[in-house]
XYZ file of C-alpha atoms in Angstrom:
192
model
C -15.519 3.326 12.016
C -17.194 4.458 14.880
C -15.479 3.612 18.196
C -18.543 2.057 20.147
C -19.125 0.178 16.373
C -17.778 -3.519 16.457
C -16.414 -4.914 12.627
C -19.155 -6.866 11.923
C -20.948 -3.890 12.847
C -19.667 -1.917 9.949
C -19.813 -5.135 7.586
C -23.892 -5.203 7.666
C -23.744 -1.951 7.293
C -21.819 -1.861 4.045
C -23.657 -5.351 3.338
C -27.373 -2.754 3.610
C -25.200 -0.298 1.575
C -24.177 -2.352 -1.764
C -27.353 -3.865 -1.736
C -28.908 -0.890 -2.442
C -26.493 -0.482 -5.366
C -27.281 -3.446 -6.634
C -30.607 -2.193 -7.319
C -29.995 1.212 -8.490
C -27.611 0.101 -11.049
C -30.712 -2.492 -12.080
C -30.441 -5.465 -11.708
C -32.983 -7.554 -9.041
C -30.606 -8.044 -5.742
C -33.333 -11.559 -4.969
C -31.827 -12.410 -8.008
C -29.375 -15.883 -7.018
C -26.633 -15.468 -8.220
C -26.114 -11.919 -6.937
C -28.194 -13.178 -2.716
C -24.592 -13.196 -0.936
C -22.948 -10.472 -3.184
C -23.201 -7.578 -1.203
C -21.758 -9.109 2.194
C -19.259 -10.497 0.168
C -18.874 -7.157 -1.461
C -18.412 -5.494 1.949
C -16.371 -8.516 3.320
C -13.502 -8.085 0.886
C -13.850 -4.025 1.149
C -12.742 -4.548 4.769
C -9.749 -6.615 3.929
C -9.169 -3.918 1.113
C -9.159 -1.346 3.806
C -7.548 -3.467 6.364
C -4.315 -1.023 6.620
C -6.740 1.758 8.084
C -6.510 -0.189 12.120
C -2.863 -1.211 11.695
C 0.319 0.813 12.730
C 3.170 0.708 10.839
C 5.246 2.184 13.249
C 4.245 -0.934 15.484
C 5.165 -3.013 12.953
C 9.130 -1.899 12.271
C 9.179 -0.947 16.175
C 8.753 -5.806 16.687
C 11.753 -6.527 14.853
C 13.995 -3.172 15.753
C 17.688 -4.496 16.423
C 20.266 -2.139 16.829
C 23.735 -3.250 14.463
C 26.912 -1.379 13.290
C 25.281 -1.789 9.567
C 25.521 1.301 7.506
C 25.314 0.251 3.507
C 21.754 -0.727 1.724
C 19.658 -2.930 2.643
C 16.600 -3.503 -0.093
C 13.807 -5.687 -0.515
C 12.998 -4.656 -4.076
C 9.949 -6.945 -6.224
C 6.805 -6.426 -3.187
C 4.276 -7.249 -5.070
C 1.341 -5.569 -3.602
C -2.592 -4.133 -4.606
C -4.876 -1.155 -3.740
C -7.482 0.972 -4.771
C -7.824 4.284 -6.322
C -9.033 6.975 -4.109
C -11.255 8.079 -7.024
C -12.792 5.558 -8.523
C -12.304 2.856 -5.973
C -10.803 0.749 -8.953
C -7.241 -1.053 -7.717
C -4.070 0.038 -8.557
C -1.076 -2.917 -8.047
C 2.079 -3.801 -8.889
C 5.686 -3.423 -7.277
C 7.251 -1.596 -4.642
C 11.326 -1.837 -4.102
C 12.305 -0.110 -1.217
C 15.585 0.480 0.582
C 17.649 2.513 3.445
C 20.790 3.065 4.789
C 20.872 2.155 8.737
C 21.747 4.463 10.908
C 21.854 2.888 14.270
C 18.437 0.050 13.945
C 17.722 -2.555 11.881
C 14.621 -4.123 11.070
C 13.187 -7.367 10.261
C 13.617 -7.480 6.196
C 9.876 -8.874 5.981
C 8.642 -5.431 8.063
C 9.290 -3.444 4.724
C 6.708 -5.850 2.608
C 4.005 -5.544 5.738
C 4.431 -1.644 5.584
C 4.208 -1.280 2.633
C 0.451 -3.643 2.526
C -0.065 -1.584 5.358
C -0.578 1.880 3.453
C -1.509 0.118 0.727
C -4.458 -1.669 2.271
C -6.243 2.023 2.329
C -8.080 4.066 -0.289
C -4.792 5.343 -1.807
C -3.023 7.457 -4.976
C 0.198 6.249 -5.696
C 2.318 9.451 -4.768
C 0.910 8.792 -1.124
C 1.085 6.060 -0.353
C 5.092 6.503 -1.493
C 5.660 9.421 0.030
C 3.767 7.459 3.659
C 6.432 4.655 2.964
C 8.947 6.497 3.307
C 8.362 8.886 6.100
C 7.240 5.978 7.748
C 10.750 4.637 7.883
C 12.366 7.121 8.631
C 10.131 8.330 11.030
C 10.614 5.332 12.841
C 14.194 3.186 12.561
C 15.655 7.101 11.811
C 17.963 5.776 9.391
C 20.917 7.461 6.836
C 18.551 7.570 3.986
C 15.515 5.439 2.451
C 14.515 5.349 -1.064
C 11.369 4.188 -2.600
C 9.797 3.350 -5.811
C 6.674 2.518 -6.889
C 5.933 0.487 -10.136
C 2.374 0.225 -10.650
C -0.489 -0.381 -13.337
C -4.216 1.701 -12.615
C -7.908 -0.310 -13.486
C -9.083 3.211 -13.620
C -7.175 3.881 -16.712
C -6.693 0.413 -18.028
C -10.656 -0.514 -17.253
C -12.547 3.014 -18.312
C -11.335 6.896 -19.509
C -8.079 6.849 -21.582
C -8.225 3.083 -21.852
C -4.672 2.442 -22.227
C -4.033 -0.997 -21.464
C 0.062 -0.521 -20.614
C 0.171 1.801 -19.026
C 3.107 1.427 -16.231
C 2.931 5.147 -12.982
C 5.944 4.936 -11.497
C 6.505 7.290 -8.148
C 9.510 7.621 -6.210
C 10.686 8.944 -3.428
C 13.807 9.383 -0.612
C 15.244 11.181 2.139
C 19.020 12.190 3.222
C 22.258 10.315 1.558
C 19.126 8.611 -1.620
C 19.980 13.007 -2.387
C 23.131 11.850 -3.545
C 23.016 11.387 -7.589
C 25.476 8.460 -7.265
C 23.609 6.604 -3.881
C 19.736 6.550 -5.831
C 21.847 5.055 -9.415
C 23.481 2.387 -7.513
C 19.555 1.641 -5.792
C 18.123 1.585 -9.680
C 20.625 -0.150 -11.192
C 20.036 -3.044 -8.246
C 16.531 -3.147 -8.199
C 17.110 -3.298 -12.461
C 18.915 -6.807 -12.021
């Protein structure tokens, strides 16, 4: 979005493009059931991609506290929804995030908010996993971070290979999580 363009201007332009897409698909865009569809889709796309306008580091620092705690902090089973950048179809699942504080902790609700910010962008699961890890590592400077994401991809289930029960798992880690024992502890705790 250009700096001088308002969200309403973008919404109007998106709606115009979706109206044209409906025509190109062979539908009558003036049909009663489709009259408001272009605007609805434009609003939905703005909501689904709102992560471009949010700062995940600012979210973490808004509730950052000095604390002498050096054990694993885990927020697991964080539901998320995203759009794959290749087909703009949904992928969704659960994120599991752990960090071992060095000096600072953050409010527990901030970890799911960081997941949501990166999920609300056109994404690939691998990059989203990396971005969440890097954001927490850079902002909190903990002794280690680990992120595991498990997701179902509609681009694999609705089209292409059409594999309904496939699940994709990605992981990334830093610091103390490079030790197999620490990773194993995390994996055991998120399975419970």
